[in-house]
Amino acid sequence: MQKTTKKIIKLYVIGVGPGDPELLTLKAKKILKRVPLIFSPTGGKDNLALSIIKKAVNLNKKKVVSLLFPMKKTKETDLEAHWKILSDEIIKYLNLFGKGAFITLGDPAFYSTFFYLYSFLKNFAEIEIVPGVSSLSAVASVIPTNLSIANEKIIILPANYADNLEKYGKDFDTLILMKPHKNWQKILKLAENLKNYQSFYVKKATMLEEKIYTNLKEVPEEELDYFSIVIFKKREN
Ligand SMILES: C[S@@+](CC[C@H](N)C(=O)[O-])C[C@H]1O[C@@H](n2cnc3c(N)ncnc32)[C@H](O)[C@@H]1O
């Protein structure tokens, strides 16, 4: 009887770190060198993850497929349809090349858009997640500060939850706000009630354009950027 073997297609999901190509892991670099196919997410204009790996790996002989992830608000049903279209595109190319790598900024498990596609892909391809240095670790390192020690508690929030900062200030030693740029005035106002916290604003940690502020009031408007994080850290008594 003739044996039928099912073709296994493999997708590596690679965290490429926060910006500095030297923060790519050895494992990420090894896989990126080997795979013939790269999936590169983009919000339309730039392609940050791709620009990071270009500094560490020669992509000349590789097929790079750009995948558009909408940044603007779109209806939930339209988004679901879009994730399915992107997933079908990935499966189409994986069937041609056998294996490929989806690159994502920072760490794949930390606010990465890849996971919108995961449920569509997991039954069709073997998926291996390769962790990367997250933007939060990078931000803490460039300040430098620790995020927590001993029994301290941390809370991480997208900045549209900033309204509750004061409440969280009662319960947590470190408050992290992702994507703070769009809620800046609100954050500044609420920060006034967090007097026993030191505040930090870091833009583009570990990239050439990196900026670090140790007082939110000193951040000029032109430095407000999508690639930024705010940290409030309880002062030592
Ligand atoms: C969609 S999330 C992706 C996070 C990413 N997966 C990670 O592990 O860092 C994008 C948000 O991460 C933060 N971010 C990403 N890279 C950053 C950097 N180099 N410096 C400061 N914040 C960064 C910003 O808050 C940005 O709005």
PDB file of C-alpha atoms and ligand atoms in Angstrom:
ATOM      1  CA  MET A   1       0.000   0.000   0.000  1.00  0.00           C
ATOM      2  CA  GLN A   2       1.269   3.423  -0.893  1.00  0.00           C
ATOM      3  CA  LYS A   3       2.100   5.647   2.062  1.00  0.00           C
ATOM      4  CA  THR A   4       0.728   9.191   2.020  1.00  0.00           C
ATOM      5  CA  THR A   5       2.743  11.741   3.964  1.00  0.00           C
ATOM      6  CA  LYS A   6       1.180  15.007   5.000  1.00  0.00           C
ATOM      7  CA  LYS A   7       3.351  17.989   4.127  1.00  0.00           C
ATOM      8  CA  ILE A   8       4.223  19.945   7.239  1.00  0.00           C
ATOM      9  CA  ILE A   9       4.437  23.669   6.825  1.00  0.00           C
ATOM     10  CA  LYS A  10       6.134  25.654   9.550  1.00  0.00           C
ATOM     11  CA  LEU A  11       5.781  29.212  10.727  1.00  0.00           C
ATOM     12  CA  TYR A  12       8.230  30.771  13.151  1.00  0.00           C
ATOM     13  CA  VAL A  13       6.881  33.824  14.938  1.00  0.00           C
ATOM     14  CA  ILE A  14       9.943  35.828  15.822  1.00  0.00           C
ATOM     15  CA  GLY A  15      10.195  38.636  18.344  1.00  0.00           C
ATOM     16  CA  VAL A  16      12.876  40.907  16.893  1.00  0.00           C
ATOM     17  CA  GLY A  17      13.318  43.050  20.005  1.00  0.00           C
ATOM     18  CA  PRO A  18      12.645  46.755  20.600  1.00  0.00           C
ATOM     19  CA  GLY A  19      14.868  48.379  17.971  1.00  0.00           C
ATOM     20  CA  ASP A  20      18.580  47.796  18.504  1.00  0.00           C
ATOM     21  CA  PRO A  21      19.481  44.901  16.146  1.00  0.00           C
ATOM     22  CA  GLU A  22      22.002  43.699  18.742  1.00  0.00           C
ATOM     23  CA  LEU A  23      18.995  42.786  20.878  1.00  0.00           C
ATOM     24  CA  LEU A  24      17.884  40.154  18.369  1.00  0.00           C
ATOM     25  CA  THR A  25      18.344  36.804  20.090  1.00  0.00           C
ATOM     26  CA  LEU A  26      20.855  34.268  18.747  1.00  0.00           C
ATOM     27  CA  LYS A  27      17.919  31.955  18.056  1.00  0.00           C
ATOM     28  CA  ALA A  28      16.006  34.605  16.104  1.00  0.00           C
ATOM     29  CA  LYS A  29      19.062  35.381  13.992  1.00  0.00           C
ATOM     30  CA  LYS A  30      19.758  31.690  13.317  1.00  0.00           C
ATOM     31  CA  ILE A  31      16.173  31.057  12.116  1.00  0.00           C
ATOM     32  CA  LEU A  32      16.022  34.269  10.058  1.00  0.00           C
ATOM     33  CA  LYS A  33      19.227  33.250   8.268  1.00  0.00           C
ATOM     34  CA  ARG A  34      17.757  29.825   7.435  1.00  0.00           C
ATOM     35  CA  VAL A  35      14.212  30.586   6.292  1.00  0.00           C
ATOM     36  CA  PRO A  36      13.554  31.475   2.618  1.00  0.00           C
ATOM     37  CA  LEU A  37      10.414  33.476   3.427  1.00  0.00           C
ATOM     38  CA  ILE A  38       9.717  36.435   5.737  1.00  0.00           C
ATOM     39  CA  PHE A  39       6.300  37.860   6.627  1.00  0.00           C
ATOM     40  CA  SER A  40       6.635  41.494   7.544  1.00  0.00           C
ATOM     41  CA  PRO A  41       3.686  43.291   9.204  1.00  0.00           C
ATOM     42  CA  THR A  42       3.205  46.970   8.412  1.00  0.00           C
ATOM     43  CA  GLY A  43       0.774  49.655   9.493  1.00  0.00           C
ATOM     44  CA  GLY A  44       1.082  51.247   6.050  1.00  0.00           C
ATOM     45  CA  LYS A  45       4.004  53.679   6.212  1.00  0.00           C
ATOM     46  CA  ASP A  46       6.936  52.054   7.953  1.00  0.00           C
ATOM     47  CA  ASN A  47       8.136  48.579   8.546  1.00  0.00           C
ATOM     48  CA  LEU A  48      10.087  48.723  11.750  1.00  0.00           C
ATOM     49  CA  ALA A  49      10.541  45.000  12.405  1.00  0.00           C
ATOM     50  CA  LEU A  50      11.897  44.587   8.868  1.00  0.00           C
ATOM     51  CA  SER A  51      14.292  47.521   9.246  1.00  0.00           C
ATOM     52  CA  ILE A  52      15.649  45.896  12.440  1.00  0.00           C
ATOM     53  CA  ILE A  53      16.370  42.503  10.903  1.00  0.00           C
ATOM     54  CA  LYS A  54      17.849  44.081   7.748  1.00  0.00           C
ATOM     55  CA  LYS A  55      20.704  45.324   9.932  1.00  0.00           C
ATOM     56  CA  ALA A  56      21.482  41.799  11.130  1.00  0.00           C
ATOM     57  CA  VAL A  57      20.559  39.384   8.321  1.00  0.00           C
ATOM     58  CA  ASN A  58      21.075  39.479   4.549  1.00  0.00           C
ATOM     59  CA  LEU A  59      17.593  39.366   2.993  1.00  0.00           C
ATOM     60  CA  ASN A  60      18.702  39.577  -0.656  1.00  0.00           C
ATOM     61  CA  LYS A  61      17.756  36.013  -1.586  1.00  0.00           C
ATOM     62  CA  LYS A  62      14.625  35.821   0.550  1.00  0.00           C
ATOM     63  CA  LYS A  63      11.005  36.397  -0.380  1.00  0.00           C
ATOM     64  CA  VAL A  64       9.609  39.186   1.823  1.00  0.00           C
ATOM     65  CA  VAL A  65       5.814  39.389   2.007  1.00  0.00           C
ATOM     66  CA  SER A  66       4.383  42.609   3.451  1.00  0.00           C
ATOM     67  CA  LEU A  67       1.164  42.214   5.431  1.00  0.00           C
ATOM     68  CA  LEU A  68      -1.006  45.249   6.083  1.00  0.00           C
ATOM     69  CA  PHE A  69      -2.377  45.476   9.623  1.00  0.00           C
ATOM     70  CA  PRO A  70      -4.931  48.326   9.791  1.00  0.00           C
ATOM     71  CA  MET A  71      -4.055  50.902  12.468  1.00  0.00           C
ATOM     72  CA  LYS A  72      -7.313  52.851  12.243  1.00  0.00           C
ATOM     73  CA  LYS A  73     -10.554  51.846  13.947  1.00  0.00           C
ATOM     74  CA  THR A  74     -12.434  49.351  11.788  1.00  0.00           C
ATOM     75  CA  LYS A  75     -15.617  47.384  12.445  1.00  0.00           C
ATOM     76  CA  GLU A  76     -14.976  44.117  14.339  1.00  0.00           C
ATOM     77  CA  THR A  77     -16.545  42.014  11.571  1.00  0.00           C
ATOM     78  CA  ASP A  78     -14.399  43.687   8.897  1.00  0.00           C
ATOM     79  CA  LEU A  79     -11.301  43.057  11.003  1.00  0.00           C
ATOM     80  CA  GLU A  80     -12.111  39.352  11.377  1.00  0.00           C
ATOM     81  CA  ALA A  81     -12.439  39.128   7.595  1.00  0.00           C
ATOM     82  CA  HIS A  82      -9.123  40.942   7.212  1.00  0.00           C
ATOM     83  CA  TRP A  83      -7.311  38.573   9.629  1.00  0.00           C
ATOM     84  CA  LYS A  84      -8.650  35.648   7.599  1.00  0.00           C
ATOM     85  CA  ILE A  85      -7.380  37.202   4.336  1.00  0.00           C
ATOM     86  CA  LEU A  86      -3.913  37.772   5.872  1.00  0.00           C
ATOM     87  CA  SER A  87      -3.860  34.219   7.250  1.00  0.00           C
ATOM     88  CA  ASP A  88      -4.810  32.770   3.846  1.00  0.00           C
ATOM     89  CA  GLU A  89      -1.980  34.787   2.307  1.00  0.00           C
ATOM     90  CA  ILE A  90       0.473  33.365   4.844  1.00  0.00           C
ATOM     91  CA  ILE A  91      -0.725  29.783   4.232  1.00  0.00           C
ATOM     92  CA  LYS A  92      -0.462  30.279   0.447  1.00  0.00           C
ATOM     93  CA  TYR A  93       3.201  31.296   0.716  1.00  0.00           C
ATOM     94  CA  LEU A  94       4.030  28.661   3.341  1.00  0.00           C
ATOM     95  CA  ASN A  95       2.677  25.992   0.977  1.00  0.00           C
ATOM     96  CA  LEU A  96       5.077  27.266  -1.686  1.00  0.00           C
ATOM     97  CA  PHE A  97       8.161  27.656   0.504  1.00  0.00           C
ATOM     98  CA  GLY A  98       7.582  25.063   3.246  1.00  0.00           C
ATOM     99  CA  LYS A  99       8.652  27.350   6.064  1.00  0.00           C
ATOM    100  CA  GLY A 100       8.793  31.032   6.892  1.00  0.00           C
ATOM    101  CA  ALA A 101       9.145  33.561   9.677  1.00  0.00           C
ATOM    102  CA  PHE A 102       6.627  36.189  10.776  1.00  0.00           C
ATOM    103  CA  ILE A 103       8.602  39.010  12.379  1.00  0.00           C
ATOM    104  CA  THR A 104       7.146  41.148  15.118  1.00  0.00           C
ATOM    105  CA  LEU A 105       8.509  44.010  17.191  1.00  0.00           C
ATOM    106  CA  GLY A 106       9.572  43.233  20.759  1.00  0.00           C
ATOM    107  CA  ASP A 107       8.094  39.991  22.035  1.00  0.00           C
ATOM    108  CA  PRO A 108       5.293  38.103  20.210  1.00  0.00           C
ATOM    109  CA  ALA A 109       3.311  37.490  23.413  1.00  0.00           C
ATOM    110  CA  PHE A 110       3.251  41.149  24.428  1.00  0.00           C
ATOM    111  CA  TYR A 111       0.583  43.144  22.517  1.00  0.00           C
ATOM    112  CA  SER A 112       1.640  41.704  19.154  1.00  0.00           C
ATOM    113  CA  THR A 113      -0.871  41.851  16.299  1.00  0.00           C
ATOM    114  CA  PHE A 114       0.291  38.369  15.271  1.00  0.00           C
ATOM    115  CA  PHE A 115      -2.149  36.828  17.716  1.00  0.00           C
ATOM    116  CA  TYR A 116      -5.101  38.138  15.689  1.00  0.00           C
ATOM    117  CA  LEU A 117      -4.051  35.537  13.118  1.00  0.00           C
ATOM    118  CA  TYR A 118      -3.139  32.684  15.436  1.00  0.00           C
ATOM    119  CA  SER A 119      -6.555  30.979  15.529  1.00  0.00           C
ATOM    120  CA  PHE A 120      -6.755  31.006  11.709  1.00  0.00           C
ATOM    121  CA  LEU A 121      -3.262  29.562  11.289  1.00  0.00           C
ATOM    122  CA  LYS A 122      -2.791  27.043  14.067  1.00  0.00           C
ATOM    123  CA  ASN A 123      -4.609  24.174  12.332  1.00  0.00           C
ATOM    124  CA  PHE A 124      -2.734  24.616   9.066  1.00  0.00           C
ATOM    125  CA  ALA A 125       0.852  25.202  10.095  1.00  0.00           C
ATOM    126  CA  GLU A 126       3.153  24.130  12.870  1.00  0.00           C
ATOM    127  CA  ILE A 127       3.786  27.326  14.789  1.00  0.00           C
ATOM    128  CA  GLU A 128       6.860  28.042  16.896  1.00  0.00           C
ATOM    129  CA  ILE A 129       6.992  31.241  18.930  1.00  0.00           C
ATOM    130  CA  VAL A 130      10.461  32.679  19.442  1.00  0.00           C
ATOM    131  CA  PRO A 131      10.458  35.202  22.305  1.00  0.00           C
ATOM    132  CA  GLY A 132      12.145  38.571  21.972  1.00  0.00           C
ATOM    133  CA  VAL A 133      13.195  41.444  24.237  1.00  0.00           C
ATOM    134  CA  SER A 134      10.005  43.411  24.897  1.00  0.00           C
ATOM    135  CA  SER A 135       9.749  47.187  24.642  1.00  0.00           C
ATOM    136  CA  LEU A 136       8.983  47.299  28.346  1.00  0.00           C
ATOM    137  CA  SER A 137      12.261  45.570  29.276  1.00  0.00           C
ATOM    138  CA  ALA A 138      14.070  47.896  26.888  1.00  0.00           C
ATOM    139  CA  VAL A 139      12.457  51.013  28.376  1.00  0.00           C
ATOM    140  CA  ALA A 140      13.370  49.965  31.929  1.00  0.00           C
ATOM    141  CA  SER A 141      16.961  49.283  30.858  1.00  0.00           C
ATOM    142  CA  VAL A 142      17.549  52.670  29.213  1.00  0.00           C
ATOM    143  CA  ILE A 143      16.105  54.738  32.096  1.00  0.00           C
ATOM    144  CA  PRO A 144      17.618  52.718  33.940  1.00  0.00           C
ATOM    145  CA  THR A 145      15.227  51.397  36.569  1.00  0.00           C
ATOM    146  CA  ASN A 146      13.855  48.113  37.756  1.00  0.00           C
ATOM    147  CA  LEU A 147      10.174  47.416  37.217  1.00  0.00           C
ATOM    148  CA  SER A 148       9.676  45.494  40.428  1.00  0.00           C
ATOM    149  CA  ILE A 149      11.483  43.846  43.307  1.00  0.00           C
ATOM    150  CA  ALA A 150      10.485  41.460  46.098  1.00  0.00           C
ATOM    151  CA  ASN A 151       6.689  41.663  46.575  1.00  0.00           C
ATOM    152  CA  GLU A 152       6.070  44.761  44.488  1.00  0.00           C
ATOM    153  CA  LYS A 153       3.092  44.754  42.160  1.00  0.00           C
ATOM    154  CA  ILE A 154       3.029  46.006  38.552  1.00  0.00           C
ATOM    155  CA  ILE A 155       0.087  46.936  36.363  1.00  0.00           C
ATOM    156  CA  ILE A 156       0.359  47.325  32.579  1.00  0.00           C
ATOM    157  CA  LEU A 157      -2.385  49.265  30.787  1.00  0.00           C
ATOM    158  CA  PRO A 158      -3.045  50.562  27.289  1.00  0.00           C
ATOM    159  CA  ALA A 159      -3.227  54.337  27.902  1.00  0.00           C
ATOM    160  CA  ASN A 160      -6.935  54.522  27.064  1.00  0.00           C
ATOM    161  CA  TYR A 161      -7.464  53.098  30.571  1.00  0.00           C
ATOM    162  CA  ALA A 162      -5.568  56.050  32.059  1.00  0.00           C
ATOM    163  CA  ASP A 163      -8.760  57.315  33.755  1.00  0.00           C
ATOM    164  CA  ASN A 164      -8.235  54.759  36.490  1.00  0.00           C
ATOM    165  CA  LEU A 165      -4.633  55.713  37.247  1.00  0.00           C
ATOM    166  CA  GLU A 166      -5.383  57.150  40.657  1.00  0.00           C
ATOM    167  CA  LYS A 167      -7.272  54.032  41.712  1.00  0.00           C
ATOM    168  CA  TYR A 168      -4.433  51.763  40.521  1.00  0.00           C
ATOM    169  CA  GLY A 169      -1.958  54.014  42.307  1.00  0.00           C
ATOM    170  CA  LYS A 170      -3.427  52.758  45.581  1.00  0.00           C
ATOM    171  CA  ASP A 171      -2.794  49.109  44.711  1.00  0.00           C
ATOM    172  CA  PHE A 172       0.341  48.957  42.573  1.00  0.00           C
ATOM    173  CA  ASP A 173       3.988  49.951  43.012  1.00  0.00           C
ATOM    174  CA  THR A 174       4.641  50.379  39.290  1.00  0.00           C
ATOM    175  CA  LEU A 175       2.120  51.605  36.699  1.00  0.00           C
ATOM    176  CA  ILE A 176       2.933  51.132  33.003  1.00  0.00           C
ATOM    177  CA  LEU A 177       1.071  52.923  30.212  1.00  0.00           C
ATOM    178  CA  MET A 178       1.489  51.634  26.675  1.00  0.00           C
ATOM    179  CA  LYS A 179       0.747  53.913  23.691  1.00  0.00           C
ATOM    180  CA  PRO A 180       0.465  57.035  25.896  1.00  0.00           C
ATOM    181  CA  HIS A 181       0.810  59.587  23.056  1.00  0.00           C
ATOM    182  CA  LYS A 182      -2.899  59.903  22.251  1.00  0.00           C
ATOM    183  CA  ASN A 183      -4.074  60.411  25.847  1.00  0.00           C
ATOM    184  CA  TRP A 184      -1.270  62.737  26.837  1.00  0.00           C
ATOM    185  CA  GLN A 185      -3.228  65.664  28.325  1.00  0.00           C
ATOM    186  CA  LYS A 186      -5.342  63.291  30.395  1.00  0.00           C
ATOM    187  CA  ILE A 187      -2.224  61.464  31.640  1.00  0.00           C
ATOM    188  CA  LEU A 188      -0.531  64.752  32.611  1.00  0.00           C
ATOM    189  CA  LYS A 189      -3.589  65.770  34.624  1.00  0.00           C
ATOM    190  CA  LEU A 190      -3.923  62.436  36.410  1.00  0.00           C
ATOM    191  CA  ALA A 191      -0.169  62.350  37.105  1.00  0.00           C
ATOM    192  CA  GLU A 192      -0.636  65.320  39.436  1.00  0.00           C
ATOM    193  CA  ASN A 193      -2.483  63.015  41.819  1.00  0.00           C
ATOM    194  CA  LEU A 194       0.352  60.483  41.838  1.00  0.00           C
ATOM    195  CA  LYS A 195       2.722  62.619  43.903  1.00  0.00           C
ATOM    196  CA  ASN A 196       4.524  59.704  45.549  1.00  0.00           C
ATOM    197  CA  TYR A 197       5.486  58.299  42.128  1.00  0.00           C
ATOM    198  CA  GLN A 198       8.437  59.164  39.904  1.00  0.00           C
ATOM    199  CA  SER A 199       7.291  59.382  36.264  1.00  0.00           C
ATOM    200  CA  PHE A 200       9.236  58.449  33.145  1.00  0.00           C
ATOM    201  CA  TYR A 201       8.474  58.861  29.447  1.00  0.00           C
ATOM    202  CA  VAL A 202      10.617  56.887  27.008  1.00  0.00           C
ATOM    203  CA  LYS A 203      10.325  57.215  23.256  1.00  0.00           C
ATOM    204  CA  LYS A 204      11.850  54.640  20.866  1.00  0.00           C
ATOM    205  CA  ALA A 205      13.949  52.828  23.459  1.00  0.00           C
ATOM    206  CA  THR A 206      17.213  51.415  22.028  1.00  0.00           C
ATOM    207  CA  MET A 207      16.608  53.083  18.625  1.00  0.00           C
ATOM    208  CA  LEU A 208      18.701  55.975  17.269  1.00  0.00           C
ATOM    209  CA  GLU A 209      15.841  58.428  18.036  1.00  0.00           C
ATOM    210  CA  GLU A 210      15.573  57.293  21.675  1.00  0.00           C
ATOM    211  CA  LYS A 211      14.506  59.982  24.189  1.00  0.00           C
ATOM    212  CA  ILE A 212      14.167  59.643  27.958  1.00  0.00           C
ATOM    213  CA  TYR A 213      12.321  62.087  30.232  1.00  0.00           C
ATOM    214  CA  THR A 214      12.199  61.751  34.008  1.00  0.00           C
ATOM    215  CA  ASN A 215       9.336  64.212  34.384  1.00  0.00           C
ATOM    216  CA  LEU A 216       6.245  64.038  32.165  1.00  0.00           C
ATOM    217  CA  LYS A 217       5.759  67.802  32.312  1.00  0.00           C
ATOM    218  CA  GLU A 218       9.038  68.282  30.419  1.00  0.00           C
ATOM    219  CA  VAL A 219       8.054  66.214  27.367  1.00  0.00           C
ATOM    220  CA  PRO A 220       7.646  68.513  24.326  1.00  0.00           C
ATOM    221  CA  GLU A 221       4.620  67.808  22.138  1.00  0.00           C
ATOM    222  CA  GLU A 222       6.785  66.917  19.135  1.00  0.00           C
ATOM    223  CA  GLU A 223       8.315  64.050  21.145  1.00  0.00           C
ATOM    224  CA  LEU A 224       4.957  62.325  21.632  1.00  0.00           C
ATOM    225  CA  ASP A 225       5.175  59.160  19.595  1.00  0.00           C
ATOM    226  CA  TYR A 226       3.408  55.837  19.052  1.00  0.00           C
ATOM    227  CA  PHE A 227       6.606  54.024  20.090  1.00  0.00           C
ATOM    228  CA  SER A 228       6.644  55.228  23.674  1.00  0.00           C
ATOM    229  CA  ILE A 229       5.884  54.042  27.191  1.00  0.00           C
ATOM    230  CA  VAL A 230       5.143  55.875  30.448  1.00  0.00           C
ATOM    231  CA  ILE A 231       6.225  54.403  33.766  1.00  0.00           C
ATOM    232  CA  PHE A 232       5.117  55.588  37.201  1.00  0.00           C
ATOM    233  CA  LYS A 233       7.274  54.114  39.927  1.00  0.00           C
ATOM    234  CA  LYS A 234       6.534  54.500  43.622  1.00  0.00           C
ATOM    235  CA  ARG A 235       9.230  56.559  45.310  1.00  0.00           C
ATOM    236  CA  GLU A 236      11.209  54.926  48.098  1.00  0.00           C
ATOM    237  CA  ASN A 237      10.296  56.463  51.451  1.00  0.00           C
TER     238      ASN A 237
HETATM  239  C1  LIG B   1       1.535  46.867  19.343  1.00  0.00           C
HETATM  240  S1  LIG B   1       2.544  47.150  20.762  1.00  0.00           S
HETATM  241  C2  LIG B   1       3.839  46.012  20.432  1.00  0.00           C
HETATM  242  C3  LIG B   1       4.655  45.661  21.654  1.00  0.00           C
HETATM  243  C4  LIG B   1       5.764  44.668  21.332  1.00  0.00           C
HETATM  244  N1  LIG B   1       5.232  43.366  20.941  1.00  0.00           N
HETATM  245  C5  LIG B   1       6.725  44.503  22.497  1.00  0.00           C
HETATM  246  O1  LIG B   1       6.957  43.363  22.958  1.00  0.00           O
HETATM  247  O2  LIG B   1       7.278  45.496  22.940  1.00  0.00           O
HETATM  248  C6  LIG B   1       3.246  48.698  20.380  1.00  0.00           C
HETATM  249  C7  LIG B   1       3.527  49.511  21.626  1.00  0.00           C
HETATM  250  O3  LIG B   1       4.725  49.017  22.240  1.00  0.00           O
HETATM  251  C8  LIG B   1       5.472  50.106  22.771  1.00  0.00           C
HETATM  252  N2  LIG B   1       6.796  50.116  22.113  1.00  0.00           N
HETATM  253  C9  LIG B   1       7.222  49.295  21.141  1.00  0.00           C
HETATM  254  N3  LIG B   1       8.519  49.508  20.863  1.00  0.00           N
HETATM  255  C10 LIG B   1       8.937  50.497  21.699  1.00  0.00           C
HETATM  256  C11 LIG B   1      10.179  51.132  21.914  1.00  0.00           C
HETATM  257  N4  LIG B   1      11.281  50.781  21.235  1.00  0.00           N
HETATM  258  N5  LIG B   1      10.245  52.101  22.877  1.00  0.00           N
HETATM  259  C12 LIG B   1       9.145  52.452  23.594  1.00  0.00           C
HETATM  260  N6  LIG B   1       7.946  51.852  23.429  1.00  0.00           N
HETATM  261  C13 LIG B   1       7.838  50.898  22.497  1.00  0.00           C
HETATM  262  C14 LIG B   1       4.657  51.364  22.539  1.00  0.00           C
HETATM  263  O4  LIG B   1       3.844  51.617  23.668  1.00  0.00           O
HETATM  264  C15 LIG B   1       3.828  50.980  21.336  1.00  0.00           C
HETATM  265  O5  LIG B   1       2.669  51.773  21.236  1.00  0.00           O
END
